[in-house]
XYZ file of C-alpha atoms in Angstrom:
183
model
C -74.358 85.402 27.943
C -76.818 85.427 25.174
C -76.896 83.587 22.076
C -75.734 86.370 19.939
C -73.099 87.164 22.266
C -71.638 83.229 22.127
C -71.822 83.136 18.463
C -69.855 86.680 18.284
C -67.681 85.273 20.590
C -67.302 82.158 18.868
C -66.865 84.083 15.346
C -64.255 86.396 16.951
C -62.276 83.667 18.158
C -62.223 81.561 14.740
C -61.370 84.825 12.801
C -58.292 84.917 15.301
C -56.939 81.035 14.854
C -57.396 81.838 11.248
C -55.391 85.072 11.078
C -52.365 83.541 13.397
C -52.819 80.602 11.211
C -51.919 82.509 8.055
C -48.597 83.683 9.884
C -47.456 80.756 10.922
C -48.023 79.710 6.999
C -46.438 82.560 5.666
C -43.355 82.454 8.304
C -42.743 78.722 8.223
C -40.166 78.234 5.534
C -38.487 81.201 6.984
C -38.118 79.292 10.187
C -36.863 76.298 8.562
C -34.294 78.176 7.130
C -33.352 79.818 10.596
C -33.368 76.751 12.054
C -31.049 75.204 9.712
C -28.497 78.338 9.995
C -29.093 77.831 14.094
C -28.045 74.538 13.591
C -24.838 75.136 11.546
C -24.286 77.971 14.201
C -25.091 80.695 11.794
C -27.765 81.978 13.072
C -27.247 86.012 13.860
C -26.780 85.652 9.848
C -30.548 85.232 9.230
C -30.439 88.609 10.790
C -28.007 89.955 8.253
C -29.970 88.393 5.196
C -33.348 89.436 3.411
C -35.271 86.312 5.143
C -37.125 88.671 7.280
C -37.727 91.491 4.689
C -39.184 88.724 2.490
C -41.386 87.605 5.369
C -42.527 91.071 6.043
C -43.412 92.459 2.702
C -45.469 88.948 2.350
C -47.361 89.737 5.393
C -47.593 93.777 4.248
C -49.001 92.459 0.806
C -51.626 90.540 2.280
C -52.578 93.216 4.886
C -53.344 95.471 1.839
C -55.117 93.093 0.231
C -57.221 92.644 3.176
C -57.367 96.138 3.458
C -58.941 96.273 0.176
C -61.298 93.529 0.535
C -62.635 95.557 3.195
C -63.291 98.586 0.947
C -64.873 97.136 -1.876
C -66.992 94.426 0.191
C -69.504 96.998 1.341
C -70.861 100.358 -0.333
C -71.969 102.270 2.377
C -68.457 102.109 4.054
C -69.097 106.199 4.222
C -66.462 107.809 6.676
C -64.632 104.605 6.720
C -62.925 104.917 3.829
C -60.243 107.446 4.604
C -59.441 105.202 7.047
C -58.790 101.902 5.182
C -56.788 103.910 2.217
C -54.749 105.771 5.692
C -54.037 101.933 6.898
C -52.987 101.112 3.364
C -50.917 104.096 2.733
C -49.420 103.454 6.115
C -48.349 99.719 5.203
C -47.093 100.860 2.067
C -44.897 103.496 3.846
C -43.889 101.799 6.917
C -43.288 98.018 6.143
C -43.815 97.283 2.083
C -41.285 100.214 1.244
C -38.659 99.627 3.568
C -38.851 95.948 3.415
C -38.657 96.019 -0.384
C -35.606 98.641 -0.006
C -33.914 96.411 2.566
C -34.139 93.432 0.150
C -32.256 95.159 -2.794
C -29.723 96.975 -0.466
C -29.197 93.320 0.952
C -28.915 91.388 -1.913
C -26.676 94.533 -3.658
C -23.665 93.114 -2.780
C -22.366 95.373 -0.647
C -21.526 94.624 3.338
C -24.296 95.031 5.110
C -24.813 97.590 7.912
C -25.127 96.197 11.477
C -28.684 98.396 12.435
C -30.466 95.754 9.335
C -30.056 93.198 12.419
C -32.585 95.265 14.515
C -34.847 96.822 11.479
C -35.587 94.048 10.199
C -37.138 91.992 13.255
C -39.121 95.596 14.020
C -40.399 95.512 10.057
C -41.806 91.810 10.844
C -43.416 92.618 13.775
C -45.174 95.827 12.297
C -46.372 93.814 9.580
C -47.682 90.797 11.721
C -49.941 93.313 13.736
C -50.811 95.022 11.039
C -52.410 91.899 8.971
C -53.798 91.417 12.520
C -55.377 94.676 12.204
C -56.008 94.461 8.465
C -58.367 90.805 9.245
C -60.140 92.476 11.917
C -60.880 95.710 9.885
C -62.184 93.845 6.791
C -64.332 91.211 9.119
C -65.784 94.138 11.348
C -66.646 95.996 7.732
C -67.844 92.457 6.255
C -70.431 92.140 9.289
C -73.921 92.695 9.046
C -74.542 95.508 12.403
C -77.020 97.456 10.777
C -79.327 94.298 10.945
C -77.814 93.003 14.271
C -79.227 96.838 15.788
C -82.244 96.407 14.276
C -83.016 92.213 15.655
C -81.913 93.690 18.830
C -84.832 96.002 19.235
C -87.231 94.026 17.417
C -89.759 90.843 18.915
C -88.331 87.724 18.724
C -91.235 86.708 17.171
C -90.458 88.844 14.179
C -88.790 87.135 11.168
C -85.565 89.026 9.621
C -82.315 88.046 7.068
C -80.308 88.461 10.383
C -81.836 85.184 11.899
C -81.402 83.429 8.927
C -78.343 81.130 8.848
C -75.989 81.703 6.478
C -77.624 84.411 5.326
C -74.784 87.118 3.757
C -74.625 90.311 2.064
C -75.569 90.543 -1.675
C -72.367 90.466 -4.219
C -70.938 93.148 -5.974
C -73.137 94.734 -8.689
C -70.621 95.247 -11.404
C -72.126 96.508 -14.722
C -71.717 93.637 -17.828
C -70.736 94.751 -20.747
C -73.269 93.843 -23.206
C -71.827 94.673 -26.882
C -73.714 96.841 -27.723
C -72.017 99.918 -27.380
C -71.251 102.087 -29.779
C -67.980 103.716 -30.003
């Protein structure tokens, strides 16, 4: 394996403890609190609450936000862009909507309908792969492959920002508003 190989490898596999790592974050108090109803032998009524539709529109919010970070990190995104506003639009519709829907039917007072039990669970799952999906997305978008094609072919004699370490992509050039504008 080369070099550039190890260090993707290496990369890939960081990017991954991170991602689970934010998960396990975002879902610990809600395992406190199941354990705590397991251990007064309430537990099918963590089901029955908005525990999990809290956990899921958490992890739905921060898919989108990855989602966006992806966009706006690089310009020349080009025909990726339908894609990240379809995977927003699809988090929106499929986790954040029904989660947030779930939580006010829940808390409304009224008894609760035994199918929440199994669409909830389903809602948390969808969201945990799709922050998965969002982190890889934005990291794959984030990386430099144009240069990384480019090294590849080249000597390795040749000097280039890729072999540089730490070297990263320029920020956002965001026009400053200078005062002087007349209106």
């Amino acid at each position: 394996m080369s070099e550039r190989q190890l260090h993707r490898e290496h990369q890939s596999m960081s990017i991954m403890y991170g991602t689970y790592a934010d998960i396990l974050f975002v879902l610990f108090p809600f395992l406190v609190i199941g354990m705590q109803r397991l251990w007064d032998g309430r537990l099918y009524e963590t089901l029955m609450n908005a525990d999990l539709s809290i956990a899921a529109a958490i992890l739905a919010g921060l898919a989108i936000g990855r989602f966006v970070l992806g966009l706006v990190t690089n310009r020349d995104l080009g025909r990726y862009k339908e894609r990240i506003v379809f995977f927003i639009a699809l988090t929106l519709f499929v986790v954040l909507g029904p989660a947030i829907i779930l939580m006010l039917s829940i808390t409304g007072g009224t008894e609760v309908p035994g199918f929440v039990a199994f669409v909830q669970p389903v809602l948390l799952i969808i969201a945990i792969s799709l922050y998965s999906t969002a982190v890889s997305i934005s990291n794959i978008l984030t990386r430099d492959d144009g240069q990384e094609s480019y090294t590849a072919n080249a000597d390795e004699h040749l000097t280039d920002i890729a072999h540089v370490p730490g070297a990263r992509h320029a920020p956002l050039d965001l026009p400053r508003h200078t005062g002087t504008d007349s209106w």
